[in-house]
Short mmCIF file of C-alpha atoms in Angstrom, two decimals:
data_model
loop_
_atom_site.label_atom_id
_atom_site.label_comp_id
_atom_site.label_asym_id
_atom_site.label_seq_id
_atom_site.Cartn_x
_atom_site.Cartn_y
_atom_site.Cartn_z
CA MET A 207 73.33 51.92 102.84
CA GLN A 208 72.89 54.10 99.80
CA ALA A 209 73.10 57.82 100.43
CA LEU A 210 70.27 60.04 99.31
CA SER A 211 70.48 63.69 98.33
CA PRO A 212 67.62 66.17 98.06
CA SER A 213 67.59 65.78 94.29
CA SER A 214 67.73 62.00 94.35
CA SER A 215 64.96 60.05 92.63
CA ILE A 216 65.94 56.75 94.19
CA THR A 217 62.94 54.83 95.49
CA LEU A 218 62.77 53.02 98.81
CA LYS A 219 62.48 49.69 97.04
CA SER A 220 65.63 50.26 95.01
CA VAL A 221 67.55 51.24 98.12
CA LEU A 222 66.46 48.10 99.94
CA HIS A 223 67.69 46.00 97.01
CA THR A 224 71.18 47.38 97.62
CA ARG A 225 72.70 45.49 100.55
CA SER A 226 75.83 47.36 101.43
CA PRO A 227 77.43 47.77 104.87
CA ILE A 228 75.98 50.38 107.19
CA PRO A 229 78.17 53.49 107.01
CA THR A 230 79.92 54.66 110.11
CA ASN A 231 79.17 58.34 109.37
CA ARG A 232 75.88 60.02 108.67
CA VAL A 233 75.21 60.52 104.99
CA THR A 234 74.16 63.57 103.02
CA PRO A 235 71.13 65.18 104.68
CA ILE A 236 67.77 64.95 103.00
CA GLN A 237 65.01 67.39 103.78
CA LEU A 238 61.73 65.76 104.65
CA LEU A 239 58.79 66.11 106.96
CA ILE A 240 57.81 63.29 109.28
CA GLN A 241 54.20 62.59 108.41
CA CYS A 242 51.60 60.42 110.07
CA GLY A 243 50.56 57.36 108.10
CA TYR A 244 48.37 55.40 110.47
CA ARG A 245 48.00 55.04 114.22
CA SER A 246 49.03 52.10 116.36
CA ASP A 247 46.89 51.22 119.37
CA SER A 248 49.92 49.87 121.19
CA ALA A 249 52.32 52.61 122.13
CA ASN A 250 54.48 50.47 124.35
CA ALA A 251 55.28 48.19 121.47
CA ALA A 252 57.23 50.98 119.84
CA ALA A 253 59.07 51.89 123.00
CA ASN A 254 60.05 48.32 123.82
CA SER A 255 60.99 47.16 120.32
CA ASN A 256 64.55 46.03 119.71
CA PHE A 257 66.12 48.32 117.11
CA ARG A 258 69.59 47.31 116.05
CA GLY A 259 71.05 49.43 113.30
CA SER A 260 67.87 49.99 111.36
CA ILE A 261 64.34 51.23 111.79
CA GLY A 262 62.69 47.83 111.67
CA SER A 263 64.55 44.83 110.33
CA THR A 264 61.48 43.83 108.32
CA GLN A 265 58.50 45.61 106.89
CA ALA A 266 56.19 44.10 109.51
CA ASN A 267 58.42 45.18 112.37
CA TYR A 268 58.68 48.67 110.95
CA GLN A 269 54.93 49.08 110.57
CA SER A 270 54.09 47.69 114.00
CA ALA A 271 56.79 49.61 115.87
CA SER A 272 56.70 52.96 114.09
CA ALA A 273 53.09 52.73 113.05
CA ILE A 274 52.55 56.45 112.70
CA LEU A 275 55.70 57.34 110.79
CA ALA A 276 55.07 57.72 107.07
CA SER A 277 58.50 58.98 106.11
CA LYS A 278 60.36 56.96 103.53
CA VAL A 279 63.12 55.96 105.93
CA VAL A 280 66.14 54.26 104.43
CA SER A 281 66.82 51.15 106.51
CA GLN A 282 69.40 48.39 106.30
CA GLN A 283 67.63 45.07 105.75
CA LYS A 284 69.36 42.14 107.41
CA ASN A 285 67.45 39.20 105.87
CA ASP A 286 68.87 37.70 102.69
CA ASP A 287 65.42 37.36 101.13
CA VAL A 288 64.59 41.04 101.44
CA SER A 289 65.45 41.72 97.79
CA GLY A 290 62.31 39.92 96.74
CA THR A 291 60.06 41.71 99.18
CA ASP A 292 57.43 44.15 97.97
CA ILE A 293 57.64 47.29 100.09
CA SER A 294 54.08 48.41 99.38
CA ALA A 295 52.23 48.91 102.64
CA GLY A 296 50.16 46.03 103.91
CA ASN A 297 46.83 45.87 105.69
CA ASP A 298 45.32 48.42 103.30
CA HIS A 299 47.75 51.11 104.43
CA LYS A 300 49.26 53.53 101.96
CA THR A 301 52.80 53.22 100.69
CA LEU A 302 55.35 55.18 102.71
CA ASP A 303 56.28 58.37 100.86
CA PHE A 304 58.60 61.31 101.30
CA VAL A 305 57.01 64.66 101.95
CA PRO A 306 59.63 67.15 100.68
CA THR A 307 60.04 70.62 102.06
CA GLU A 308 61.72 73.05 99.71
CA ASN A 309 63.83 76.07 100.52
CA LEU A 310 63.27 75.69 104.25
CA PRO A 311 65.62 75.03 107.17
CA LYS A 312 66.89 71.45 107.33
CA ALA A 313 64.21 69.22 108.83
CA LEU A 314 65.25 65.61 109.32
CA THR A 315 68.48 63.79 108.57
CA ILE A 316 68.11 60.01 108.30
CA ALA A 317 70.42 57.46 106.74
CA ASP A 318 70.12 54.79 109.40
CA LEU A 319 69.55 54.70 113.11
CA SER A 320 71.93 57.21 114.57
CA PRO A 321 73.20 56.99 118.15
CA ALA A 322 72.51 59.65 120.73
CA PRO A 323 74.59 62.77 120.02
CA MET A 324 78.11 62.74 121.41
CA HIS A 325 79.85 65.80 122.82
CA GLY A 326 79.75 68.58 120.26
CA SER A 327 77.06 66.93 118.11
CA THR A 328 73.84 68.68 117.15
CA LEU A 329 70.85 67.77 119.28
CA ARG A 330 67.87 66.71 117.18
CA VAL A 331 64.59 68.07 118.56
CA ALA A 332 61.17 67.09 117.17
CA TYR A 333 58.21 69.45 117.20
CA GLN A 334 54.71 69.48 115.74
CA GLY A 335 54.15 71.78 112.79
CA VAL A 336 56.14 73.20 109.90
CA PRO A 337 59.07 75.66 109.96
CA GLY A 338 57.87 78.94 111.40
CA ALA A 339 55.62 77.31 114.00
CA TYR A 340 55.67 78.49 117.60
CA SER A 341 56.72 74.99 118.59
CA GLU A 342 59.86 75.43 116.49
CA ALA A 343 60.64 78.62 118.42
CA ALA A 344 60.10 76.74 121.69
CA ALA A 345 62.52 74.05 120.54
CA TRP A 346 65.17 76.67 119.84
CA LYS A 347 64.54 78.39 123.16
CA ALA A 348 64.94 75.09 124.98
CA TYR A 349 67.95 73.96 122.91
CA PRO A 350 69.43 77.03 121.14
CA ASN A 351 71.71 75.20 118.68
CA CYS A 352 69.50 72.20 117.99
CA GLU A 353 68.41 70.70 114.69
CA ALA A 354 64.64 71.25 114.72
CA ILE A 355 62.69 68.37 113.14
CA PRO A 356 59.13 69.18 111.96
CA CYS A 357 56.43 66.52 112.46
CA ASP A 358 52.91 66.67 111.11
CA GLN A 359 51.26 65.37 114.30
CA PHE A 360 51.98 65.34 118.02
CA GLU A 361 52.16 61.55 118.12
CA VAL A 362 54.78 61.53 115.37
CA ALA A 363 57.02 63.65 117.59
CA PHE A 364 56.68 61.11 120.41
CA GLN A 365 57.50 58.23 118.08
CA SER A 366 60.48 60.00 116.53
CA VAL A 367 62.16 60.13 119.94
CA GLU A 368 61.25 56.54 120.78
CA LEU A 369 62.74 55.38 117.48
CA TRP A 370 65.97 57.40 117.95
CA ILE A 371 65.21 59.60 114.96
CA ALA A 372 65.18 62.56 117.34
CA ASP A 373 66.85 63.04 120.72
CA ARG A 374 64.19 65.27 122.25
CA ALA A 375 60.63 66.41 121.59
CA VAL A 376 59.22 69.81 122.56
CA LEU A 377 55.43 69.83 122.75
CA PRO A 378 52.84 72.30 124.11
CA VAL A 379 50.74 71.23 127.10
CA GLU A 380 48.87 74.40 128.09
CA ASN A 381 48.19 77.98 127.08
CA SER A 382 47.34 80.88 129.38
CA LEU A 383 44.25 81.71 127.28
CA GLY A 384 43.24 78.41 125.69
CA GLY A 385 43.95 76.09 128.61
CA SER A 386 45.26 72.55 128.43
CA ILE A 387 46.11 70.71 125.22
CA HIS A 388 44.40 67.45 126.08
CA ARG A 389 45.83 65.48 123.20
CA ASN A 390 49.33 65.77 124.57
CA TYR A 391 48.27 64.78 128.08
CA ASP A 392 46.77 61.62 126.62
CA LEU A 393 49.98 60.95 124.69
CA LEU A 394 52.12 61.46 127.81
CA LEU A 395 50.21 58.61 129.42
CA ARG A 396 50.21 56.44 126.32
CA HIS A 397 53.94 56.71 125.62
CA SER A 398 56.92 56.01 127.87
CA LEU A 399 58.96 59.19 127.38
CA HIS A 400 60.13 61.28 130.33
CA VAL A 401 59.62 65.00 130.93
CA VAL A 402 63.10 66.51 131.29
CA GLY A 403 62.31 70.22 131.20
CA GLU A 404 59.82 72.96 130.45
CA VAL A 405 59.89 76.20 128.51
CA GLN A 406 57.37 79.03 128.49
CA LEU A 407 56.99 81.02 125.30
CA ALA A 408 55.25 84.36 124.79
CA ILE A 409 52.98 84.13 121.74
CA ASN A 410 52.84 87.11 119.37
CA HIS A 411 50.23 86.52 116.68
CA CYS A 412 50.43 88.37 113.35
CA LEU A 413 47.95 88.59 110.49
CA LEU A 414 49.78 87.65 107.29
CA ALA A 415 48.81 87.98 103.62
CA LEU A 416 50.42 87.97 100.19
CA PRO A 417 52.39 91.11 99.25
CA GLY A 418 50.13 93.88 97.97
CA VAL A 419 46.93 92.52 99.55
CA ARG A 420 44.93 95.22 101.37
CA LYS A 421 42.95 94.72 104.56
CA GLU A 422 39.58 95.17 102.83
CA CYS A 423 40.43 92.35 100.39
CA VAL A 424 40.64 89.70 103.13
CA LYS A 425 37.54 87.48 103.02
CA ARG A 426 38.74 84.61 105.23
CA VAL A 427 41.32 84.01 107.93
CA LEU A 428 43.14 80.70 108.45
CA SER A 429 44.90 79.39 111.55
CA HIS A 430 45.16 76.56 114.06
CA PRO A 431 42.36 73.94 113.93
CA GLN A 432 41.56 74.01 117.65
CA ALA A 433 39.02 76.81 117.73
CA ARG A 434 40.00 77.92 121.20
CA THR A 435 43.63 78.56 120.27
CA ALA A 436 44.97 80.97 117.64
CA LEU A 437 41.64 81.93 116.08
CA ALA A 438 39.90 82.37 119.42
CA GLN A 439 42.86 84.22 120.94
CA CYS A 440 42.52 86.92 118.27
CA GLU A 441 38.74 87.02 117.80
CA HIS A 442 38.00 90.38 119.45
CA THR A 443 41.03 92.12 117.96
CA LEU A 444 40.17 90.96 114.44
CA THR A 445 36.65 92.30 114.81
CA LYS A 446 37.91 95.59 116.23
CA LEU A 447 40.31 96.01 113.29
CA GLY A 448 37.49 95.46 110.82
CA TYR A 449 38.41 91.95 109.62
CA ASN A 450 34.86 90.63 109.26
CA ALA A 451 36.09 87.56 107.45
CA THR A 452 35.26 83.88 107.65
CA ARG A 453 37.45 81.94 110.09
CA GLU A 454 38.77 78.59 108.85
CA ALA A 455 41.11 75.97 110.33
CA VAL A 456 44.27 74.39 108.94
CA ASP A 457 46.96 72.17 110.45
CA ASP A 458 48.77 74.84 112.48
CA THR A 459 49.65 78.53 112.51
CA ALA A 460 52.72 78.28 110.29
CA GLY A 461 50.86 75.77 108.12
CA ALA A 462 48.23 78.43 107.50
CA ALA A 463 50.90 80.85 106.27
CA LYS A 464 52.43 78.16 104.07
CA PHE A 465 49.01 77.31 102.61
CA VAL A 466 48.26 80.93 101.69
CA ALA A 467 51.65 81.35 100.00
CA ALA A 468 51.62 77.99 98.19
CA ASN A 469 48.14 78.53 96.75
CA ASN A 470 48.55 82.27 95.99
CA LEU A 471 45.37 83.10 97.92
CA ARG A 472 44.93 86.85 97.59
CA ASN A 473 41.63 86.96 99.47
CA THR A 474 42.94 84.98 102.45
CA ALA A 475 45.05 85.87 105.47
CA ALA A 476 46.74 83.66 108.06
CA ILE A 477 47.33 84.05 111.79
CA ALA A 478 50.93 83.04 112.42
CA SER A 479 54.31 84.31 113.60
CA SER A 480 56.48 86.98 112.03
CA ARG A 481 59.06 84.27 111.26
CA ALA A 482 56.42 82.47 109.18
CA ALA A 483 55.98 85.69 107.19
CA ASP A 484 59.71 85.76 106.44
CA LEU A 485 59.84 82.07 105.51
CA TYR A 486 56.86 82.10 103.14
CA GLY A 487 57.21 85.58 101.64
CA LEU A 488 54.14 87.14 103.22
CA GLN A 489 53.52 90.67 104.46
CA ILE A 490 52.33 91.49 107.98
CA LEU A 491 48.96 93.26 107.87
CA SER A 492 48.71 93.54 111.66
CA GLU A 493 51.07 92.51 114.46
CA GLY A 494 50.29 91.56 118.06
CA ILE A 495 46.64 90.79 117.32
CA GLN A 496 46.07 88.46 120.29
CA ASP A 497 43.28 89.70 122.57
CA ASP A 498 45.51 89.47 125.66
CA LEU A 499 49.16 90.46 125.41
CA LYS A 500 49.98 88.04 128.25
CA ASN A 501 49.56 85.06 125.94
CA ILE A 502 51.94 82.34 127.14
CA THR A 503 52.24 78.73 126.02
CA ARG A 504 54.00 76.18 128.21
CA PHE A 505 55.96 73.44 126.46
CA VAL A 506 57.57 70.33 127.94
CA MET A 507 60.76 68.69 126.73
CA LEU A 508 60.65 64.90 126.38
CA ALA A 509 63.48 62.37 126.26
CA ARG A 510 63.95 58.61 126.34
CA ASN A 511 65.68 58.76 129.74
CA PRO A 512 64.89 60.87 132.81
CA ILE A 513 67.33 63.38 134.24
CA VAL A 514 68.77 63.15 137.75
CA PRO A 515 66.73 65.42 140.07
CA ARG A 516 68.62 68.03 142.06
CA THR A 517 68.00 70.40 144.96
CA ASP A 518 70.28 73.32 144.02
CA ARG A 519 67.65 75.02 141.85
CA PRO A 520 63.82 75.11 141.64
CA PHE A 521 62.41 71.85 140.31
CA LYS A 522 58.97 70.77 139.24
CA THR A 523 57.65 67.20 139.23
CA SER A 524 54.81 65.84 137.07
CA ILE A 525 52.84 62.74 138.02
CA VAL A 526 49.74 60.90 136.83
CA PHE A 527 47.60 58.59 138.95
CA ALA A 528 44.22 56.86 139.06
CA GLY A 529 41.95 55.61 141.80
CA ASP A 530 40.64 52.10 142.18
CA GLY A 531 37.19 51.83 140.65
CA GLY A 532 36.51 48.62 142.53
CA ASN A 533 37.20 50.18 145.93
CA GLU A 534 34.93 53.01 147.07
CA GLU A 535 37.60 54.36 149.42
CA ARG A 536 40.12 54.55 146.59
CA ALA A 537 37.87 55.84 143.81
CA GLY A 538 36.59 59.16 142.50
CA THR A 539 36.79 62.31 144.62
CA ALA A 540 37.80 60.37 147.73
CA VAL A 541 41.21 59.47 146.34
CA LEU A 542 41.73 62.99 144.93
CA PHE A 543 41.08 64.55 148.36
CA LYS A 544 43.56 62.19 150.04
CA VAL A 545 46.20 62.85 147.39
CA LEU A 546 45.87 66.61 147.77
CA SER A 547 46.12 66.22 151.54
CA ALA A 548 49.45 64.40 151.14
CA PHE A 549 50.91 67.48 149.43
CA THR A 550 49.22 70.01 151.72
CA PHE A 551 50.55 68.34 154.85
CA ARG A 552 54.13 68.73 153.51
CA ASN A 553 53.64 72.31 152.27
CA ILE A 554 54.18 71.35 148.62
CA SER A 555 52.58 73.77 146.16
CA LEU A 556 50.63 72.39 143.20
CA THR A 557 50.85 74.27 139.90
CA LYS A 558 48.58 72.10 137.76
CA ILE A 559 45.70 69.62 138.15
CA GLU A 560 44.24 68.04 135.03
CA SER A 561 41.78 65.15 134.69
CA ARG A 562 41.35 62.91 131.66
CA PRO A 563 39.00 59.96 131.04
CA HIS A 564 40.25 56.60 132.30
CA ARG A 565 40.59 54.83 128.95
CA THR A 566 40.66 51.26 130.29
CA GLN A 567 37.95 51.80 132.93
CA PRO A 568 35.80 54.76 131.86
CA ILE A 569 32.71 53.88 133.95
CA ARG A 570 32.41 52.92 137.63
CA VAL A 571 29.12 51.27 138.58
CA VAL A 572 27.89 51.68 142.15
CA GLU A 573 24.96 49.56 143.26
CA ASP A 574 22.80 50.43 146.24
CA VAL A 575 19.85 48.29 147.29
CA ASP A 576 17.94 51.35 148.50
CA VAL A 577 18.77 53.89 145.81
CA GLY A 578 19.58 51.75 142.77
CA THR A 579 22.52 51.66 140.37
CA ALA A 580 24.64 54.73 139.71
CA LYS A 581 27.21 55.14 136.98
CA HIS A 582 30.19 57.43 137.54
CA PHE A 583 32.89 58.45 135.10
CA GLU A 584 36.39 57.38 136.04
CA TYR A 585 39.40 59.65 135.49
CA VAL A 586 43.15 59.72 135.63
CA PHE A 587 44.66 62.82 137.23
CA PHE A 588 47.75 64.76 136.14
CA ILE A 589 49.44 66.89 138.80
CA ASP A 590 52.47 69.21 138.65
CA PHE A 591 54.01 70.24 141.96
CA GLU A 592 56.92 72.45 142.95
CA ALA A 593 59.43 70.05 144.44
CA SER A 594 62.27 67.85 143.29
CA MET A 595 62.18 64.09 143.64
CA ALA A 596 65.54 64.47 145.34
CA GLU A 597 63.72 66.07 148.29
CA VAL A 598 62.58 63.83 151.11
CA ARG A 599 59.23 65.61 151.41
CA ALA A 600 58.42 64.81 147.77
CA GLN A 601 59.42 61.18 148.22
CA ASN A 602 57.27 60.87 151.33
CA ALA A 603 54.33 62.56 149.63
CA LEU A 604 54.40 60.10 146.73
CA ALA A 605 54.80 57.17 149.11
CA GLU A 606 51.56 58.29 150.76
CA VAL A 607 49.87 58.90 147.42
CA GLN A 608 50.73 55.36 146.37
CA GLU A 609 48.70 54.01 149.30
CA PHE A 610 45.53 55.63 147.94
CA THR A 611 45.90 54.89 144.23
CA SER A 612 45.78 51.87 141.97
CA PHE A 613 48.18 53.48 139.51
CA LEU A 614 50.93 56.07 139.97
CA ARG A 615 53.60 57.18 137.53
CA VAL A 616 56.20 59.91 137.76
CA LEU A 617 56.33 61.57 134.34
CA GLY A 618 59.43 63.56 135.22
CA SER A 619 61.22 65.74 137.74
CA TYR A 620 62.86 68.67 135.95
CA PRO A 621 64.09 72.27 136.34
CA MET A 622 61.43 74.98 136.28
CA ASP A 623 61.61 77.60 133.55
CA MET A 624 62.58 80.75 135.48
CA THR A 625 63.31 82.97 132.46
CA PRO A 626 61.30 86.23 132.24
CA TRP A 627 58.51 86.48 129.73
CA GLY A 628 58.98 88.84 126.83
CA PRO A 629 57.69 89.56 123.33
CA SER A 630 58.46 86.83 120.82
CA SER A 631 58.28 88.44 117.43
CA GLY A 632 60.62 85.91 115.91
CA GLU A 633 58.70 82.72 116.55
#
């Protein structure tokens, strides 16, 4: 394996032509951003693929298993005929390219497939966004001395853990003002990772602009693309402060700050963290501009393997289940009522109920000779409850739930975040 350095101009094709033994130590780090190339409809294929010393022993295996990764990953090719292989992407997909990040904290270190970190090694934690994002701060809160790995999309973070590029992923699932982040609930069901912890982060939004820009010069404000998140969380405060500017969306909060700095936009401000201001050389026009100071985002930590549940501290368990659309007694609201009763009977408190469309069976048709044909939407239900799977009452509750459902999966049983909330000016 040929080592790459940040200044290297070696192409992926030239590296693959060099068939040298896989090194026993990790090589010189290279800064890059994991970027989505295209999406695979089969998530389990990535989780169940057999990776032995390289990320895909052939181009086809790489593209099918790590479909969404568009990083130029240096892999050790095992077939003798690989030197004659053209590495340009097939099936009309674009060639895999590096996306460099300059003068920022180290992002991703890849020379070959690295094993899980041994004692004393740095834990690699994937998050969605760029350096300065709130997700990066959540990763550091969850794992204080970790190596934070930026990913351009949520699904890339899932895949990076499945492919052993990262050891953990820290992803947001709900916000106290904006509600649930549905995309990540869908990805939890689609992928096979386990929830091993949670962390709650206080969000402190700042309005950032280039040095010397005055408030009256701001004509537009950039931030997170989901309208109900960063932009919506600051809407009333921005109006009160006199920022009657156009609101526009970019990839994420820190990405907005990076965009303003990179393009020298003197009529544009970004809603992001104070750390993003430091990273990208911006000034803070206003700090704490969220409409509600109790603005908390809950993140979950994901890993390839579950942790062992315990009873010596507060635990939370997350499950997902679906009714049986072909059985009226096990479908729709009937199954939800019975499931809730199983927890109520055992005095188990629920902290979260979320419903998402049943992708494989979205419609349930009910025919009645007297009334006619009715069509009902089918859902899968996500539930968080305050109990450890090591407790008998939780085990009995899920045993009862299983009787009423056609599908039940424990996403994880993990310690609750009991740390007090506080201002987070450094995220």
